[in-house]
Steps between C-alpha positions, in 0.01 A plus 500: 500500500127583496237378782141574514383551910202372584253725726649356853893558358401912408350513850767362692789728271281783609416450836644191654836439350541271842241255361763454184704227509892549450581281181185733372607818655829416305291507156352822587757654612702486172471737298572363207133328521218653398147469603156498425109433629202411312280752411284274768710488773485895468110482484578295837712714658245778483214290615699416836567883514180622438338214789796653721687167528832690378525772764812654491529890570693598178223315316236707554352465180474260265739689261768485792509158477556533092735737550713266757497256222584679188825648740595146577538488154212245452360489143101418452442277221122511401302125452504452120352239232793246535436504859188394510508253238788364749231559775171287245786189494609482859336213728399669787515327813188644629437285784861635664514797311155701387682879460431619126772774597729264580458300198508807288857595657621156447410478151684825442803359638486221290402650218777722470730251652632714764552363890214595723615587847237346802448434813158323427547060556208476235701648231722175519181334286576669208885433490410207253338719248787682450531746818842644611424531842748692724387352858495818801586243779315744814 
């Protein structure tokens, strides 16, 4: 099966496989899955790098921390035009939930109708709009 993984998901695989819930550690642990981040959730990733929120000794540069993720065998799919026509036609619950990345990585998921894997509550909004939301219990 395919998932996408949102930003929190990559970090914990990467870092903090404790903060992974079993019946999700199960899912990633298969390797008959296969899995992929936004093209945002990358831009993410080396935003927290580059402020020195992911500080890790074998990341020591931003391309580390690509690196770790391409040898997970994590695929980067890059934002396209169906996505964001998803993204123009969401309602966005901005008074719970004001992250354009977010909504961007949600309408990907939905737009290519593959399971997003989260740990963020306010992703549970968008369930009705046609999310596949694979819940990361912590």
């Amino acid at each position: 099966m395919r998932y996408y993984l949102d930003t929190n998901m990559l970090v914990f695989i990467l870092l903090y496989t404790d903060e992974i819930h079993r019946d999700v550690f199960e899912i990633i642990d298969d390797s008959s899955n296969t899995f992929y981040v936004s093209s945002i959730v990358v831009k993410e990733i080396i935003h927290l790098h580059k402020r020195g929120i992911i500080r890790e000794k074998r990341f020591r540069t931003t391309s580390d921390v690509l690196n770790a993720m391409k040898n997970a065998g994590i695929e980067v799919k890059l934002l396209n035009e169906n996505h964001l026509l998803q993204y123009a036609g969401m309602d966005i619950n901005t008074d719970e939930h004001n992250d354009p990345n977010d909504h961007a990585i949600i309408a990907q998921s939905i737009s290519d109708k593959i399971p997003l894997i989260s740990s963020d509550h306010k992703f549970k909004y968008y369930i009705s709009q046609g999310l596949e939301l694979i819940f990361n219990k912590r």
